[in-house]
Coordinates of C-alpha atoms in Angstrom, one line a residue:
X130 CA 35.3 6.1 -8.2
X131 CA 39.0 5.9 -6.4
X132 CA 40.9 2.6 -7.4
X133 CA 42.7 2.7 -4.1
X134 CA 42.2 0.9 -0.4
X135 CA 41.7 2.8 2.5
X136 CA 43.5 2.9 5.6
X137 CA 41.3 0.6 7.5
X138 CA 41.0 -1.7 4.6
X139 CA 45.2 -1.9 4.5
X140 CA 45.1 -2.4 8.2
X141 CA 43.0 -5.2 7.7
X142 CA 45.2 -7.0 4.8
X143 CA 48.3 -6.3 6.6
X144 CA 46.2 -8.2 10.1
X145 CA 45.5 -11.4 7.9
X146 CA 49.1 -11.5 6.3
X147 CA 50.3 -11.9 9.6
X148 CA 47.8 -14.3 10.7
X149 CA 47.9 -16.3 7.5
X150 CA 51.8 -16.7 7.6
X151 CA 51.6 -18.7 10.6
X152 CA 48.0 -20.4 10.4
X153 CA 48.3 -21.0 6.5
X154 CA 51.9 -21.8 6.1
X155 CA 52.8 -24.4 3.7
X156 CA 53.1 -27.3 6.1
X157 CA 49.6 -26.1 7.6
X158 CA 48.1 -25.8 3.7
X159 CA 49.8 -29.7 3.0
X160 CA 48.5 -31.1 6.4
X161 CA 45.3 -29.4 5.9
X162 CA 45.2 -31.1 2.2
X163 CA 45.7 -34.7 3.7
X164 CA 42.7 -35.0 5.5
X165 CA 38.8 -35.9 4.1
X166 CA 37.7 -32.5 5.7
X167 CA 40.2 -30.6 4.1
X168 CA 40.4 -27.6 6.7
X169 CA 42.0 -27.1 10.5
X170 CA 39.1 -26.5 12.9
X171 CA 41.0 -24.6 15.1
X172 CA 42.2 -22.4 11.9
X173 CA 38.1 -22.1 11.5
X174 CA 37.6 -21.1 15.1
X175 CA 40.0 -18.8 14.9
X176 CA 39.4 -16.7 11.7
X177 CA 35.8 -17.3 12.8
X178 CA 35.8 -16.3 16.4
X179 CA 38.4 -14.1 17.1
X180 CA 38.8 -12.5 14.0
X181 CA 35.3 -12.4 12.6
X182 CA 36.2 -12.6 9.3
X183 CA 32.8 -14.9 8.6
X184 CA 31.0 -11.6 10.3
X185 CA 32.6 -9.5 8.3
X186 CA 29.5 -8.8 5.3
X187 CA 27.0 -9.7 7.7
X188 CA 24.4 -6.9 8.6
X189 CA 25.2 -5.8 12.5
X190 CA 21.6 -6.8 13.3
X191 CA 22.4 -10.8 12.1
X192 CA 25.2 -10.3 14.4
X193 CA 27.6 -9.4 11.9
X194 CA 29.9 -6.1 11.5
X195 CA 27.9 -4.8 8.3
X196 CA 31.5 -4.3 6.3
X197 CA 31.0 -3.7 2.7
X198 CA 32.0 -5.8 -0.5
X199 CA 35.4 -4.1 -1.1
X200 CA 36.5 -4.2 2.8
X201 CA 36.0 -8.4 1.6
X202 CA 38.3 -7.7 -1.2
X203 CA 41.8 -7.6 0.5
X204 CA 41.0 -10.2 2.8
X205 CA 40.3 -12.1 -0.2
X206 CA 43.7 -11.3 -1.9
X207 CA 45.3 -12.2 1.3
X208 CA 43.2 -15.8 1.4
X209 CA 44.7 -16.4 -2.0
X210 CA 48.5 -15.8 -1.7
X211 CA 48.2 -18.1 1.6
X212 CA 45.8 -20.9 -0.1
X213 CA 43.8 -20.9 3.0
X214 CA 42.1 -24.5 3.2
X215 CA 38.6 -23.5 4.7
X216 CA 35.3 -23.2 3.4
X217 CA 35.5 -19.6 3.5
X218 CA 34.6 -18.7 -0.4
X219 CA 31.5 -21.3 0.3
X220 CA 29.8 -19.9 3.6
X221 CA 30.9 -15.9 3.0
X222 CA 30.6 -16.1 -1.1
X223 CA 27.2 -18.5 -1.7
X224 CA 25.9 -19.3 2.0
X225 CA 25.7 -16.1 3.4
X226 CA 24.7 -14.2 0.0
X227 CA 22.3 -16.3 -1.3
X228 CA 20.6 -15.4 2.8
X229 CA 20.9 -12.2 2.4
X230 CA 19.7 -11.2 -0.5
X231 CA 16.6 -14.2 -1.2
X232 CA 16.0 -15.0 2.7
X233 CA 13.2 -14.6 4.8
X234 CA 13.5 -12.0 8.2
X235 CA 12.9 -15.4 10.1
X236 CA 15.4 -17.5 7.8
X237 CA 18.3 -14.4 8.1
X238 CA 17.3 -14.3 12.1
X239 CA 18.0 -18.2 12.2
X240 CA 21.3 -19.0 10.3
X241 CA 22.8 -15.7 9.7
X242 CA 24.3 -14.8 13.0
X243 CA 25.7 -19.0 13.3
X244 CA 27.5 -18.2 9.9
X245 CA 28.6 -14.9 11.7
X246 CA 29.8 -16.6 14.3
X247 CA 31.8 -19.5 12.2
X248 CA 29.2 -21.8 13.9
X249 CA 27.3 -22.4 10.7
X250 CA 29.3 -23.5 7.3
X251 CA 26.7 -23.0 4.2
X252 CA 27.2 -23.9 0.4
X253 CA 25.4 -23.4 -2.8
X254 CA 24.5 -26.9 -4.4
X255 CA 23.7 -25.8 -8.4
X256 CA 25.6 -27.2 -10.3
X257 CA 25.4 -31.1 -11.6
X258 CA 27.6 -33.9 -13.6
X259 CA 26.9 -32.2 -16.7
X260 CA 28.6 -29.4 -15.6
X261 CA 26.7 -26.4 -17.1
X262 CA 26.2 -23.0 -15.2
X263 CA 23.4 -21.9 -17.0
X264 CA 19.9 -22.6 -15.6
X265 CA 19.0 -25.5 -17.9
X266 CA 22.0 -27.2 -16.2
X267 CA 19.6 -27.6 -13.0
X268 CA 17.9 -31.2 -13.2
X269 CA 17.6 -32.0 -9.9
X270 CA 13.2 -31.8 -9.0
X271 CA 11.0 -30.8 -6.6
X272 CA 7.5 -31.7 -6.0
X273 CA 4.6 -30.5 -3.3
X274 CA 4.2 -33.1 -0.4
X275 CA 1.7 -31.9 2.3
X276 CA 3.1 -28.6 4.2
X277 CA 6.5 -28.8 2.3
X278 CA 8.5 -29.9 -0.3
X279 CA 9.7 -33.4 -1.7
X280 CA 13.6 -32.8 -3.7
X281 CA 15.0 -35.6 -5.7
X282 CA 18.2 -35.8 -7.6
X283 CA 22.0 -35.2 -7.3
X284 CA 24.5 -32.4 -7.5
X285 CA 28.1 -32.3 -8.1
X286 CA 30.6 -30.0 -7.8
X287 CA 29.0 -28.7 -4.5
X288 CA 31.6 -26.4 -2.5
X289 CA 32.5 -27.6 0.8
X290 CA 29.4 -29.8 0.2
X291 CA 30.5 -32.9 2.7
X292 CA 31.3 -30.5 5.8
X293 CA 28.6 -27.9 5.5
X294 CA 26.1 -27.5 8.1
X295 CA 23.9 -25.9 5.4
X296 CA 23.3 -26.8 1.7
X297 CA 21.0 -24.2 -0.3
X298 CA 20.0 -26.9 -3.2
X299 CA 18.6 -25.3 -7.1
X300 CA 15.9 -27.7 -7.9
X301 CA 13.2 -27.1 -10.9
X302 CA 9.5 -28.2 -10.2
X303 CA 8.3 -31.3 -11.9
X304 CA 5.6 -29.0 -12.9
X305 CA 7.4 -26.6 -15.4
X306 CA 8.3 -26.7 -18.9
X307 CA 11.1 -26.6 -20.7
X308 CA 14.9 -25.7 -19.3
X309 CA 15.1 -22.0 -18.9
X310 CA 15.1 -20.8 -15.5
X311 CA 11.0 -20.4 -14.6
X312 CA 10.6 -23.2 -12.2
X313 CA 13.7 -23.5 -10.4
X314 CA 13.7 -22.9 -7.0
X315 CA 16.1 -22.6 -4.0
X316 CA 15.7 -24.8 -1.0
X317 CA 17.4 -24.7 2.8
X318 CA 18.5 -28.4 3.7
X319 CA 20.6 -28.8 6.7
X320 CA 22.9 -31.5 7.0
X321 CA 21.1 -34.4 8.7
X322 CA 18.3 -34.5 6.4
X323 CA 16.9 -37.8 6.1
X324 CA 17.8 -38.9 2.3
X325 CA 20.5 -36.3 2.1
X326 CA 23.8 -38.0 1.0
X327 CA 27.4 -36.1 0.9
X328 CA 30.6 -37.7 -0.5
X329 CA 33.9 -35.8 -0.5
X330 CA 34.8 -35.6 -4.4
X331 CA 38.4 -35.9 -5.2
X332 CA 39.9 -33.2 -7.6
X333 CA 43.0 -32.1 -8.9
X334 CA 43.1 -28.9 -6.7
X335 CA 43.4 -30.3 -3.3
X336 CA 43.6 -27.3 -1.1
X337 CA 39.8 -27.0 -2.1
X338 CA 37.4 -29.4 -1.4
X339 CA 34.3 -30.7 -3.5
X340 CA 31.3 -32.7 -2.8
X341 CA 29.0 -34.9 -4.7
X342 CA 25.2 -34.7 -3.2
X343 CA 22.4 -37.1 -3.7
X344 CA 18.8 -36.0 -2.8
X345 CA 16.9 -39.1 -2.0
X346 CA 13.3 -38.3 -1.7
X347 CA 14.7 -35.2 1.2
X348 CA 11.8 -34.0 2.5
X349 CA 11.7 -30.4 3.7
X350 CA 8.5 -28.0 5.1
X351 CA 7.1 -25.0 3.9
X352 CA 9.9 -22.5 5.5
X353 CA 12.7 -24.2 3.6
X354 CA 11.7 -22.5 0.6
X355 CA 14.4 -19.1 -0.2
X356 CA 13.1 -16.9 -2.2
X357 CA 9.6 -16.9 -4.6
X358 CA 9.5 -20.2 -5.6
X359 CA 10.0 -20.9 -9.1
X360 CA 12.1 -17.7 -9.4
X361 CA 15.6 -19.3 -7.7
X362 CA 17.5 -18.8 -10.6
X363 CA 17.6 -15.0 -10.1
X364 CA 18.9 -15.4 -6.6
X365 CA 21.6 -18.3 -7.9
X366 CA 23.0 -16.1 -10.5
X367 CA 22.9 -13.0 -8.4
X368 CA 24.4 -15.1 -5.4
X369 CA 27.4 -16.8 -7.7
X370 CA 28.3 -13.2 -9.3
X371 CA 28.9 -12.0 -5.9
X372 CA 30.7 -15.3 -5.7
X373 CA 33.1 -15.0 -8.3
X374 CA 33.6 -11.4 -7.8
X375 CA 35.4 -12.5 -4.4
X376 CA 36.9 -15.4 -5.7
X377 CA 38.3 -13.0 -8.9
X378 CA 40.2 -10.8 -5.8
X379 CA 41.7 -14.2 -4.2
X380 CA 43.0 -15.2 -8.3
X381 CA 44.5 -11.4 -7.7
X382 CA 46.1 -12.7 -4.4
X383 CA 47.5 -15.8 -5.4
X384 CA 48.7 -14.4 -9.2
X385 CA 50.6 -11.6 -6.9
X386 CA 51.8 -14.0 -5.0
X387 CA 53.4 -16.0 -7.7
X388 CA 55.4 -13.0 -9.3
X389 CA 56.8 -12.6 -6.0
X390 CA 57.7 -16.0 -5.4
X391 CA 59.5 -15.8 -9.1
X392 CA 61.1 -12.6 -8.9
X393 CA 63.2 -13.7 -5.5
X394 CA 63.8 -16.8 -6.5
X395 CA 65.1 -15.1 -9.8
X396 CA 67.5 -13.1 -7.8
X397 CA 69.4 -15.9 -5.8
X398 CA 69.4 -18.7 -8.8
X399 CA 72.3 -18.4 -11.3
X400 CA 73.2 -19.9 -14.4
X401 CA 76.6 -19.0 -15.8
X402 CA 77.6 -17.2 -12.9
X403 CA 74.8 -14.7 -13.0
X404 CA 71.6 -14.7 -11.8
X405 CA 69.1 -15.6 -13.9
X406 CA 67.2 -12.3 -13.5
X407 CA 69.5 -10.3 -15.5
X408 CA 68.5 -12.8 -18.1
X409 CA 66.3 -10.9 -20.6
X410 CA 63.8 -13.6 -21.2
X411 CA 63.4 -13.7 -17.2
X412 CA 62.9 -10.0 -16.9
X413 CA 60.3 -10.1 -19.9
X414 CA 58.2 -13.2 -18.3
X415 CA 58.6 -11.0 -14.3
X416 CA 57.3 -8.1 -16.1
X417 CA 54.6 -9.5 -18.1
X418 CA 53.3 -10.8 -14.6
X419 CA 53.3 -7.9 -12.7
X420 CA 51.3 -6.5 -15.6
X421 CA 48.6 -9.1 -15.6
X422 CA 48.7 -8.9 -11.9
X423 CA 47.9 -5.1 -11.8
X424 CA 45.7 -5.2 -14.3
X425 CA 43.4 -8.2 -13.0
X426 CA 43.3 -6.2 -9.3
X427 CA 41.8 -3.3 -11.0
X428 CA 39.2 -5.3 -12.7
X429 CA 38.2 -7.7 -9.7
X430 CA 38.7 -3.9 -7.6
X431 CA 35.7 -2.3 -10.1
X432 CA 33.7 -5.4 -9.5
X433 CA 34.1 -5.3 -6.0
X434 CA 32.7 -1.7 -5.9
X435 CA 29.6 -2.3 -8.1
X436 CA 29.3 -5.0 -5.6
X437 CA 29.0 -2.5 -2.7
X438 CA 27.5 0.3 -4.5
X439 CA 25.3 -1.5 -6.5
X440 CA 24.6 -1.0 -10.3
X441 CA 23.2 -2.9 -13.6
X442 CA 26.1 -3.6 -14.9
X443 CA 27.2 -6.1 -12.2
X444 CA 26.6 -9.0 -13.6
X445 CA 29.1 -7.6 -16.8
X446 CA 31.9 -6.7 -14.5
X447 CA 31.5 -10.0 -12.5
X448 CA 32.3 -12.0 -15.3
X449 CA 34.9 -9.6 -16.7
X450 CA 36.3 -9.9 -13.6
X451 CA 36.5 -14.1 -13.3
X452 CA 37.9 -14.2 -17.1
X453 CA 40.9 -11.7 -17.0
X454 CA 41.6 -12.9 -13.3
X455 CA 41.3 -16.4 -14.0
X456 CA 43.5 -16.0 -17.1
X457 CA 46.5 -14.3 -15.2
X458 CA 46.5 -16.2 -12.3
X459 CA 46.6 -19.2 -15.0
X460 CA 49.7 -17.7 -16.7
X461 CA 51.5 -16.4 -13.1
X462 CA 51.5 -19.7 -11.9
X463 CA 52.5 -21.2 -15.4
X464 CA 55.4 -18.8 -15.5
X465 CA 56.5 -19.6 -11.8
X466 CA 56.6 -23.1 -12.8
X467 CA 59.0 -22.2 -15.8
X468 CA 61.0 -19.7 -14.0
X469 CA 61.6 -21.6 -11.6
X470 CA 62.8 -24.9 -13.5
X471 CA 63.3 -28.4 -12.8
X472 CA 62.1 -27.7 -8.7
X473 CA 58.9 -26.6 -9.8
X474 CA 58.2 -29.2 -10.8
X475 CA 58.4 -31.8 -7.7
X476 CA 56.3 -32.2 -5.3
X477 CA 58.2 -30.6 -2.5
X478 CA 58.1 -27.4 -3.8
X479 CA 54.6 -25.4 -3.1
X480 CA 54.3 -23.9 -7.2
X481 CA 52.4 -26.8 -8.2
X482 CA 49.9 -25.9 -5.1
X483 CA 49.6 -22.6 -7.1
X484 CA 49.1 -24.2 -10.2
X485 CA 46.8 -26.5 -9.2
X486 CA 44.3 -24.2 -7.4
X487 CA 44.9 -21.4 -10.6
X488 CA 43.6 -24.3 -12.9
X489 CA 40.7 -25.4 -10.7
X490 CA 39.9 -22.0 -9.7
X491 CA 39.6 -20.8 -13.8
X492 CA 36.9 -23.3 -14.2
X493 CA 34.9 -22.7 -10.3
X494 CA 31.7 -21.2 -11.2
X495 CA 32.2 -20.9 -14.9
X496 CA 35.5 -20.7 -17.0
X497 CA 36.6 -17.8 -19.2
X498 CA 34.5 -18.8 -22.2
X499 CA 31.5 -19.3 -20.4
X500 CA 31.9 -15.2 -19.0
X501 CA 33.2 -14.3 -21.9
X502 CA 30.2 -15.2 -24.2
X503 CA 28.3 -13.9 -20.9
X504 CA 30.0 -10.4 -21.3
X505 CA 29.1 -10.4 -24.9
X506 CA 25.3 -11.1 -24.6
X507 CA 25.5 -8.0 -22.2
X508 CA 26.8 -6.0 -24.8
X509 CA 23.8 -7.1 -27.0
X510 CA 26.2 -9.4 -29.5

């Protein structure tokens, strides 16, 4: 395996950074941030439309350009540095996986090429108030009712949950026993089902939105049903490691993008007429960065491979991948805040967008413990 990007896949990093410098500046990120949907349509349109960056996994035959995992990867990176508010990570990452990989030919046929186009926004509703990523975290029910399917409950949590034309809700059957993950199932409930209530949920990271979900009795018919039913989980966990394999390389993005941010500001700021780069204990923290930095792109870059190549072990590098990138974006952005002193601490100044999203971000689809002790039960301990 070569740990390097191609040409093409360069070409394509060095395309967004100049699109995201303009359309995700800071005063786009902080305007974006003050409203309930949290994103710019016309940003949407345009990454959507004209750049086909929604098309960009998508099979040509849905209508998208059939790009593998690792040409995602540096677009990914590039989201990150530029905290692009959009609900990217929840229609490419969950939507569009969890379709691919559990749907129907008639289900792909009739939202795939909408999500290609940036026409359809889908989400993965899972996870609940008690917060667990595991399947006995799924409490939310589903019973028969005629030709379809009767889903009561709530979710919480829910990615782009109060904008998205499409919700892909875990439910377990009223039928099953215990909590493990036979009986859950995933069902396709578009946004103006009747008894289906959204609420924009207000978290620390604001450049990312969250929704709460209610199912009220939603009623949905046979075709709504993604996958085997009573075999969802399977498709949930294989759908939120491809997930946080993406979101791993935009941890990479953002963590690279707080060295940088350090290591100029290090160079202009001086403290007893020197900069305060030529301060050892600045150099040490600048150099530890770039180290985590490096070393958390190769790991979301191995993951992002097995992801395209395919392998057992997938499931082991995707959560090897969200702890050690989730950890150093955590400590880049701490350090930034530190290096840069008393200003990174206001408002004004964007490092406590970066520290924000790295803490929200460490804890999106399970924190380092959680992959951790995941890692380890793949390694038979």
């Amino acid at each position: 395996m070569e740990f390097s990007f191609s040409e093409d896949q360069n070409e394509l990093r060095r395309a967004a950074r100049r699109f995201l410098e303009v359309a995700s500046s800071e005063a786009r990120v902080r305007s974006a941030m003050e409203t309930e949907r949290g994103y710019d349509p016309a940003t949407w349109a345009q990454l959507s439309e004209e750049l086909a960056w929604t098309a960009l996994t998508i099979p040509e035959e849905y209508g998208g350009l059939g790009l593998s995992y690792l040409d995602l990867h540096p677009l990914m990176e590039e989201i990150g540095r530029a905290l692009l508010c959009a609900p990217f990570l929840s229609t490419v990452g969950l939507g569009a996986n969890a379709l691919m990989i559990g749907g129907s030919e008639a289900q792909k046929e009739l939202y795939l090429p909408g999500i290609a186009a940036g026409e359809t926004r889908a989400t993965l509703a899972f996870a609940e108030t008690n917060g667990r990523m595991d399947a006995a975290g799924v409490e939310a029910s589903y019973v028969r009712n005629g030709a379809g399917y009767l889903l009561s409950g709530a979710k919480s949590y829910v990615l782009d949950g109060h904008t998205a034309d499409l919700l892909i809700v875990a439910a377990r059957s009223e039928r099953s026993a215990g909590t493990g993950p036979h009986g859950v199932s995933l069902f396709l409930v578009p946004k103006d089902a009747d008894g289906l209530k959204r609420k924009w949920l207000p978290t620390m990271d604001q450049t990312r939105r969250m929704a709460s979900v209610e199912l009220l009795e939603v009623t949905v018919p046979d075709d709504a049903l993604l996958g085997d039913e009573g075999k969802g989980w399977w498709l949930c966990e294989r759908t939120l490691d491809l997930a946080r394999i993406a979101l791993a390389a935009e941890q990479v993005g953002a963590a690279e993008m707080c060295l940088e941010m350090s290591v100029e500001y290090a160079k202009v700021r001086k403290q007893f007429g020197r900069p305060i780069g030529s301060f050892q204990a600045i150099k040490h923290k600048c150099a530890d960065m770039l180290t985590l930095v490096e070393s958390a792109r190769s790991a979301a870059f191995y993951a992002s491979a097995l992801a395209t190549q395919g392998g057992e072990s997938l499931e082991e590098a995707a959560s090897s991948a969200k702890a050690y990138c989730s950890d150093a974006f955590f400590h880049c952005a701490s350090e930034m805040i530190q290096i840069h002193g008393g200003i990174g601490f206001t408002w004004e100044h964007p490092a406590h967008l970066y520290f924000k999203r790295a803490k929200a971000t460490e804890n999106l689809f399970g924190g380092p413990a959680f992959h951790r002790e995941r890692v380890a039960a793949q390694m038979g301990l």
